[in-house]
């Protein structure tokens, strides 16, 4: 297969973990006889500094022309600490999703047996947790009408039936291939937009009698994720709730640096780690690249290349079992491995695996 990949390394640790991910993709491509070409493009703070736009038109064109976007992270303290800034790195991420029509964010949450001790939750609670959060990505408050003044501000949480139906279809499609259980998360006791979500979800549930559908208010769902994460199979929710819940879900695995994601929809799909740019670690060779690497596995799997994705997952599992880990997940007294060293180990595993 021939694949054209747009590489958006972004800010902070982005370039470091992106380089590891690209090396892994290239190693897998060589192993399986695929031809992959890469085109790099600016986004986030790096793009603002260069051209004044966090998602320049040239970057958009590069993404449109690609088969997939391999994205890392955006964000910089100089914007975080300036509430008056009119242009921010994160606007580039939102613009990319909107312009590419990426309305579904897929975030798997899973545990690794050798890292259960890193989770803030008890082993018996998180062991075996394996679910997918599906977050609507281009509607709701993040994209609704806004006003910001010195004494008055608002964000509009707006959804249409069509937006809700298409994200629910993604959820039911995933559930059909997993354990046939969908949990719809809303706040229908308070929000009109959530009541529409629930109404549409109830209609669609009737069309999928082979799949169990249940409903939870977002506050209850957040508690259930901590109390009984193994309850969930496929969780689907709106943009704002999904942003919060998926970050909460990262605590289950013990490290945000372990969880990948995919954003899919009408245009070029985007594959990225769920964590941020961690600017404090920039250039220190300490960032965990595994979420970026697992995003590469999701990229291959999206194109039906299951064996390629499986090999990447095997490499990640093997590296963890061998204690080839960056500092924040290393066992006490374990050897010191940096971002580059973990990447080199993974590439060698892929090159030599039987």
CSV table of C-alpha atoms in Angstrom, one decimal:
chain,number,residue,atom,x,y,z
A,1,UNK,CA,0.0,0.0,0.0
A,2,UNK,CA,1.1,3.6,-0.7
A,3,UNK,CA,0.4,6.1,2.1
A,4,UNK,CA,0.9,9.8,2.1
A,5,UNK,CA,1.1,11.1,5.7
A,6,UNK,CA,1.0,14.8,6.8
A,7,UNK,CA,3.2,15.2,9.9
A,8,UNK,CA,2.2,18.0,12.2
A,9,UNK,CA,4.7,17.8,15.1
A,10,UNK,CA,3.4,21.0,16.7
A,11,UNK,CA,4.9,22.4,19.9
A,12,UNK,CA,6.7,21.4,23.1
A,13,UNK,CA,7.6,17.7,23.1
A,14,UNK,CA,5.7,17.3,19.9
A,15,UNK,CA,8.7,17.2,17.6
A,16,UNK,CA,10.5,14.6,19.8
A,17,UNK,CA,7.6,12.1,20.0
A,18,UNK,CA,6.7,12.8,16.4
A,19,UNK,CA,10.1,11.7,15.3
A,20,UNK,CA,9.8,8.4,17.2
A,21,UNK,CA,6.3,7.8,15.7
A,22,UNK,CA,7.5,8.4,12.2
A,23,UNK,CA,10.5,6.0,12.7
A,24,UNK,CA,8.1,3.3,13.9
A,25,UNK,CA,5.7,3.9,10.9
A,26,UNK,CA,8.7,3.7,8.6
A,27,UNK,CA,10.0,0.5,10.2
A,28,UNK,CA,6.6,-1.2,9.9
A,29,UNK,CA,6.2,0.0,6.3
A,30,UNK,CA,9.6,-1.6,5.4
A,31,UNK,CA,8.7,-4.8,7.2
A,32,UNK,CA,5.4,-5.2,5.3
A,33,UNK,CA,6.4,-3.7,2.0
A,34,UNK,CA,4.4,-0.5,2.1
A,35,UNK,CA,5.5,2.8,0.6
A,36,UNK,CA,5.0,5.8,2.9
A,37,UNK,CA,5.8,9.4,2.1
A,38,UNK,CA,5.8,12.2,4.6
A,39,UNK,CA,5.1,16.0,4.3
A,40,UNK,CA,5.7,18.1,7.4
A,41,UNK,CA,3.6,21.2,8.1
A,42,UNK,CA,3.3,23.9,10.8
A,43,UNK,CA,0.5,24.1,13.4
A,44,UNK,CA,0.0,25.6,16.9
A,45,UNK,CA,2.4,28.0,18.5
A,46,UNK,CA,5.1,27.2,15.9
A,47,UNK,CA,2.7,28.3,13.1
A,48,UNK,CA,1.7,31.5,15.0
A,49,UNK,CA,5.3,32.4,15.4
A,50,UNK,CA,6.0,31.7,11.7
A,51,UNK,CA,2.9,33.1,10.0
A,52,UNK,CA,0.5,34.4,12.6
A,53,UNK,CA,-2.0,31.6,12.1
A,54,UNK,CA,-2.2,28.4,14.3
A,55,UNK,CA,-3.5,26.4,11.3
A,56,UNK,CA,-2.3,28.0,8.1
A,57,UNK,CA,-4.0,27.5,4.8
A,58,UNK,CA,-0.8,25.7,3.5
A,59,UNK,CA,-1.1,23.2,6.4
A,60,UNK,CA,-4.7,22.7,5.6
A,61,UNK,CA,-3.9,21.9,2.0
A,62,UNK,CA,-1.2,19.5,3.1
A,63,UNK,CA,-3.7,17.7,5.3
A,64,UNK,CA,-6.3,17.5,2.5
A,65,UNK,CA,-3.8,16.0,0.1
A,66,UNK,CA,-2.7,13.3,2.5
A,67,UNK,CA,-4.2,10.0,3.3
A,68,UNK,CA,-3.7,10.6,7.1
A,69,UNK,CA,-2.5,13.2,9.4
A,70,UNK,CA,0.0,12.2,12.1
A,71,UNK,CA,-0.3,14.9,14.7
A,72,UNK,CA,1.5,15.4,18.0
A,73,UNK,CA,0.6,18.3,20.3
A,74,UNK,CA,0.1,22.1,20.5
A,75,UNK,CA,0.4,24.6,23.3
A,76,UNK,CA,2.8,27.1,24.7
A,77,UNK,CA,3.0,28.9,28.1
A,78,UNK,CA,3.4,32.3,26.5
A,79,UNK,CA,-0.2,32.0,25.3
A,80,UNK,CA,-1.5,30.1,28.3
A,81,UNK,CA,-0.4,32.9,30.6
A,82,UNK,CA,-1.8,35.7,28.4
A,83,UNK,CA,-5.7,35.9,28.8
A,84,UNK,CA,-5.8,38.8,26.3
A,85,UNK,CA,-4.2,36.7,23.5
A,86,UNK,CA,-6.6,36.7,20.5
A,87,UNK,CA,-4.8,33.9,18.7
A,88,UNK,CA,-3.9,30.7,20.5
A,89,UNK,CA,-2.3,27.4,19.5
A,90,UNK,CA,-5.4,25.4,20.5
A,91,UNK,CA,-7.4,27.3,17.9
A,92,UNK,CA,-5.3,25.5,15.3
A,93,UNK,CA,-6.4,22.1,16.6
A,94,UNK,CA,-10.1,23.2,16.6
A,95,UNK,CA,-9.7,24.6,13.1
A,96,UNK,CA,-8.1,21.4,11.8
A,97,UNK,CA,-11.0,19.3,13.1
A,98,UNK,CA,-13.6,21.7,11.7
A,99,UNK,CA,-12.0,22.2,8.3
A,100,UNK,CA,-11.4,18.5,7.8
A,101,UNK,CA,-14.9,17.6,9.0
A,102,UNK,CA,-13.6,15.3,11.8
A,103,UNK,CA,-16.6,14.9,13.9
A,104,UNK,CA,-15.7,11.8,15.8
A,105,UNK,CA,-12.8,11.4,18.3
A,106,UNK,CA,-12.0,7.8,19.2
A,107,UNK,CA,-10.1,7.4,22.5
A,108,UNK,CA,-9.4,3.8,23.6
A,109,UNK,CA,-8.8,3.4,27.4
A,110,UNK,CA,-7.0,0.2,28.4
A,111,UNK,CA,-4.8,-1.0,31.2
A,112,UNK,CA,-1.3,-2.6,31.0
A,113,UNK,CA,-0.8,-5.4,33.5
A,114,UNK,CA,2.8,-4.3,34.3
A,115,UNK,CA,1.6,-0.7,35.0
A,116,UNK,CA,-1.4,-1.3,37.2
A,117,UNK,CA,0.6,0.0,40.1
A,118,UNK,CA,0.9,3.4,38.4
A,119,UNK,CA,-2.9,4.0,38.4
A,120,UNK,CA,-4.2,6.0,41.3
A,121,UNK,CA,-7.0,3.5,41.5
A,122,UNK,CA,-6.8,0.1,43.2
A,123,UNK,CA,-5.6,-2.8,41.0
A,124,UNK,CA,-8.8,-4.8,41.5
A,125,UNK,CA,-10.8,-1.8,40.1
A,126,UNK,CA,-8.8,-1.1,37.0
A,127,UNK,CA,-7.6,-4.6,36.0
A,128,UNK,CA,-9.3,-5.6,32.8
A,129,UNK,CA,-10.6,-2.1,32.0
A,130,UNK,CA,-11.0,-1.8,28.3
A,131,UNK,CA,-13.4,0.7,26.8
A,132,UNK,CA,-13.6,3.3,24.0
A,133,UNK,CA,-14.7,6.9,24.5
A,134,UNK,CA,-16.3,8.4,21.4
A,135,UNK,CA,-16.5,12.1,21.6
A,136,UNK,CA,-18.4,14.4,19.2
A,137,UNK,CA,-15.8,16.8,18.0
A,138,UNK,CA,-17.1,19.7,16.0
A,139,UNK,CA,-20.2,20.9,17.8
A,140,UNK,CA,-21.3,22.1,21.2
A,141,UNK,CA,-19.9,24.9,23.2
A,142,UNK,CA,-16.4,24.8,21.6
A,143,UNK,CA,-17.9,25.8,18.3
A,144,UNK,CA,-21.2,27.6,19.3
A,145,UNK,CA,-21.8,31.3,19.3
A,146,UNK,CA,-19.6,33.1,21.9
A,147,UNK,CA,-19.3,36.5,23.6
A,148,UNK,CA,-16.5,37.6,25.9
A,149,UNK,CA,-16.6,40.9,27.7
A,150,UNK,CA,-15.2,42.3,30.9
A,151,UNK,CA,-18.5,41.7,32.8
A,152,UNK,CA,-20.4,39.3,30.6
A,153,UNK,CA,-19.5,36.2,28.6
A,154,UNK,CA,-21.3,33.1,27.2
A,155,UNK,CA,-20.7,30.0,25.1
A,156,UNK,CA,-23.6,28.4,23.3
A,157,UNK,CA,-24.0,24.6,23.5
A,158,UNK,CA,-25.8,23.9,20.2
A,159,UNK,CA,-26.5,20.6,18.5
A,160,UNK,CA,-28.5,19.4,15.6
A,161,UNK,CA,-30.2,16.1,15.1
A,162,UNK,CA,-27.9,15.3,12.2
A,163,UNK,CA,-24.8,15.9,14.3
A,164,UNK,CA,-26.0,13.6,17.0
A,165,UNK,CA,-27.1,10.8,14.7
A,166,UNK,CA,-23.8,10.6,12.9
A,167,UNK,CA,-21.8,10.3,16.1
A,168,UNK,CA,-24.2,7.7,17.5
A,169,UNK,CA,-23.7,5.7,14.3
A,170,UNK,CA,-20.0,5.6,15.0
A,171,UNK,CA,-20.7,4.4,18.6
A,172,UNK,CA,-23.0,1.6,17.5
A,173,UNK,CA,-20.5,0.5,14.8
A,174,UNK,CA,-17.8,0.2,17.4
A,175,UNK,CA,-20.1,-1.6,19.9
A,176,UNK,CA,-21.1,-4.1,17.2
A,177,UNK,CA,-17.4,-5.1,16.8
A,178,UNK,CA,-16.8,-5.1,20.6
A,179,UNK,CA,-19.0,-6.2,23.5
A,180,UNK,CA,-22.3,-4.8,22.2
A,181,UNK,CA,-22.8,-2.2,24.9
A,182,UNK,CA,-23.3,1.6,24.4
A,183,UNK,CA,-23.5,4.1,27.2
A,184,UNK,CA,-24.8,7.5,26.2
A,185,UNK,CA,-23.6,10.3,28.5
A,186,UNK,CA,-25.5,13.6,28.8
A,187,UNK,CA,-27.0,16.0,31.2
A,188,UNK,CA,-30.6,15.7,30.1
A,189,UNK,CA,-32.0,16.7,33.5
A,190,UNK,CA,-30.7,20.2,33.0
A,191,UNK,CA,-29.6,21.0,29.4
A,192,UNK,CA,-32.0,21.2,26.4
A,193,UNK,CA,-29.2,20.1,24.1
A,194,UNK,CA,-28.8,17.0,26.2
A,195,UNK,CA,-32.5,16.2,26.0
A,196,UNK,CA,-32.2,16.2,22.2
A,197,UNK,CA,-29.2,13.9,22.5
A,198,UNK,CA,-31.2,11.5,24.7
A,199,UNK,CA,-34.3,11.6,22.4
A,200,UNK,CA,-32.2,10.8,19.3
A,201,UNK,CA,-30.3,8.1,21.2
A,202,UNK,CA,-33.5,6.4,22.3
A,203,UNK,CA,-34.7,6.4,18.7
A,204,UNK,CA,-31.5,4.9,17.4
A,205,UNK,CA,-31.3,2.4,20.3
A,206,UNK,CA,-34.6,0.9,19.0
A,207,UNK,CA,-32.9,0.3,15.7
A,208,UNK,CA,-30.1,-1.7,17.4
A,209,UNK,CA,-31.9,-4.3,19.5
A,210,UNK,CA,-28.8,-6.6,19.6
A,211,UNK,CA,-26.8,-3.9,21.4
A,212,UNK,CA,-27.5,-2.9,25.0
A,213,UNK,CA,-27.9,0.9,25.4
A,214,UNK,CA,-27.9,2.7,28.7
A,215,UNK,CA,-27.9,6.4,29.6
A,216,UNK,CA,-26.0,8.3,32.3
A,217,UNK,CA,-25.8,11.8,33.4
A,218,UNK,CA,-22.2,13.1,33.0
A,219,UNK,CA,-21.6,13.5,36.8
A,220,UNK,CA,-22.7,9.9,37.4
A,221,UNK,CA,-20.6,8.6,34.5
A,222,UNK,CA,-17.5,10.4,35.8
A,223,UNK,CA,-18.0,8.6,39.2
A,224,UNK,CA,-18.7,5.3,37.6
A,225,UNK,CA,-15.5,5.5,35.5
A,226,UNK,CA,-13.6,5.7,38.8
A,227,UNK,CA,-15.7,3.2,40.8
A,228,UNK,CA,-16.1,0.6,38.1
A,229,UNK,CA,-14.3,1.3,34.9
A,230,UNK,CA,-14.8,-2.3,33.7
A,231,UNK,CA,-18.6,-1.5,33.3
A,232,UNK,CA,-18.0,0.4,30.1
A,233,UNK,CA,-17.6,-0.8,26.6
A,234,UNK,CA,-18.4,2.1,24.3
A,235,UNK,CA,-19.1,5.5,25.8
A,236,UNK,CA,-20.5,8.3,23.5
A,237,UNK,CA,-21.0,11.9,24.4
A,238,UNK,CA,-20.9,15.5,23.3
A,239,UNK,CA,-17.8,17.6,22.8
A,240,UNK,CA,-17.3,19.3,26.2
A,241,UNK,CA,-18.2,16.3,28.3
A,242,UNK,CA,-16.1,14.1,26.1
A,243,UNK,CA,-13.0,16.3,26.5
A,244,UNK,CA,-13.2,16.1,30.3
A,245,UNK,CA,-14.2,12.4,30.6
A,246,UNK,CA,-11.5,11.2,28.2
A,247,UNK,CA,-8.8,13.0,30.2
A,248,UNK,CA,-10.2,11.4,33.4
A,249,UNK,CA,-10.1,8.0,31.6
A,250,UNK,CA,-6.3,8.5,31.1
A,251,UNK,CA,-5.9,8.1,34.9
A,252,UNK,CA,-7.1,4.6,34.7
A,253,UNK,CA,-4.1,3.4,32.7
A,254,UNK,CA,-1.7,5.2,35.0
A,255,UNK,CA,-0.3,7.6,32.5
A,256,UNK,CA,-1.6,10.0,29.9
A,257,UNK,CA,1.5,9.1,27.9
A,258,UNK,CA,0.0,5.7,27.1
A,259,UNK,CA,-3.2,6.6,25.3
A,260,UNK,CA,-3.6,7.3,21.6
A,261,UNK,CA,-6.6,8.6,19.7
A,262,UNK,CA,-8.1,9.0,16.2
A,263,UNK,CA,-10.3,11.7,14.8
A,264,UNK,CA,-12.4,10.7,11.9
A,265,UNK,CA,-15.2,12.0,9.7
A,266,UNK,CA,-15.6,13.4,6.3
A,267,UNK,CA,-12.0,14.3,5.5
A,268,UNK,CA,-8.5,13.1,6.2
A,269,UNK,CA,-8.3,11.2,9.5
A,270,UNK,CA,-6.0,12.5,12.2
A,271,UNK,CA,-4.1,10.2,14.6
A,272,UNK,CA,-2.6,11.7,17.8
A,273,UNK,CA,-1.7,11.1,21.5
A,274,UNK,CA,-4.3,12.5,23.9
A,275,UNK,CA,-1.8,14.4,26.0
A,276,UNK,CA,-0.6,17.9,25.6
A,277,UNK,CA,2.6,19.6,24.6
A,278,UNK,CA,4.3,19.4,28.0
A,279,UNK,CA,6.5,22.5,27.3
A,280,UNK,CA,8.5,22.1,30.5
A,281,UNK,CA,10.0,18.8,29.1
A,282,UNK,CA,10.8,20.3,25.7
A,283,UNK,CA,14.2,19.2,24.4
A,284,UNK,CA,15.0,17.1,27.6
A,285,UNK,CA,14.5,13.7,25.9
A,286,UNK,CA,12.2,12.5,28.7
A,287,UNK,CA,8.8,12.5,27.1
A,288,UNK,CA,7.0,9.2,26.8
A,289,UNK,CA,6.5,8.4,23.1
A,290,UNK,CA,4.2,5.4,23.5
A,291,UNK,CA,0.9,7.2,23.0
A,292,UNK,CA,2.2,8.6,19.8
A,293,UNK,CA,3.4,5.2,18.7
A,294,UNK,CA,0.1,3.6,19.6
A,295,UNK,CA,-1.5,6.3,17.4
A,296,UNK,CA,0.6,4.9,14.6
A,297,UNK,CA,-1.0,1.5,15.3
A,298,UNK,CA,-4.5,3.1,15.0
A,299,UNK,CA,-3.4,4.7,11.7
A,300,UNK,CA,-2.5,1.3,10.2
A,301,UNK,CA,-5.6,-0.3,11.5
A,302,UNK,CA,-7.8,2.4,10.1
A,303,UNK,CA,-6.6,1.4,6.6
A,304,UNK,CA,-7.3,-2.3,7.3
A,305,UNK,CA,-3.7,-3.2,8.1
A,306,UNK,CA,-4.4,-5.2,11.2
A,307,UNK,CA,-1.1,-7.1,11.3
A,308,UNK,CA,0.9,-3.9,11.1
A,309,UNK,CA,-1.1,-2.4,14.0
A,310,UNK,CA,-0.7,-5.7,16.0
A,311,UNK,CA,3.1,-5.6,15.5
A,312,UNK,CA,3.3,-2.1,16.9
A,313,UNK,CA,1.2,-3.1,19.9
A,314,UNK,CA,3.4,-6.1,20.5
A,315,UNK,CA,6.5,-3.8,20.4
A,316,UNK,CA,4.9,-1.5,23.0
A,317,UNK,CA,4.0,-4.4,25.3
A,318,UNK,CA,7.4,-5.9,24.9
A,319,UNK,CA,9.1,-2.6,25.8
A,320,UNK,CA,7.0,-2.2,28.9
A,321,UNK,CA,7.7,-5.8,30.0
A,322,UNK,CA,11.4,-5.2,29.4
A,323,UNK,CA,11.3,-2.0,31.5
A,324,UNK,CA,12.4,0.1,28.5
A,325,UNK,CA,10.5,3.1,29.7
A,326,UNK,CA,10.8,6.8,30.1
A,327,UNK,CA,11.2,8.1,33.7
A,328,UNK,CA,7.6,8.7,34.6
A,329,UNK,CA,6.6,5.1,34.2
A,330,UNK,CA,9.9,3.4,35.0
A,331,UNK,CA,10.1,1.0,37.9
A,332,UNK,CA,12.2,2.0,40.9
A,333,UNK,CA,15.8,1.3,40.2
A,334,UNK,CA,15.2,0.7,36.5
A,335,UNK,CA,17.5,1.8,33.8
A,336,UNK,CA,17.2,5.3,32.4
A,337,UNK,CA,15.7,5.5,28.9
A,338,UNK,CA,15.0,8.7,27.1
A,339,UNK,CA,12.5,9.4,24.3
A,340,UNK,CA,15.0,8.6,21.6
A,341,UNK,CA,16.3,5.4,23.3
A,342,UNK,CA,12.7,4.0,23.7
A,343,UNK,CA,12.1,4.8,20.0
A,344,UNK,CA,15.3,3.0,18.9
A,345,UNK,CA,14.3,0.0,21.0
A,346,UNK,CA,10.9,-0.2,19.4
A,347,UNK,CA,12.3,0.1,15.9
A,348,UNK,CA,14.8,-2.7,16.6
A,349,UNK,CA,12.0,-4.9,17.9
A,350,UNK,CA,10.0,-4.3,14.8
A,351,UNK,CA,13.0,-5.0,12.6
A,352,UNK,CA,13.9,-8.3,14.3
A,353,UNK,CA,10.5,-9.7,15.5
A,354,UNK,CA,9.9,-13.3,14.4
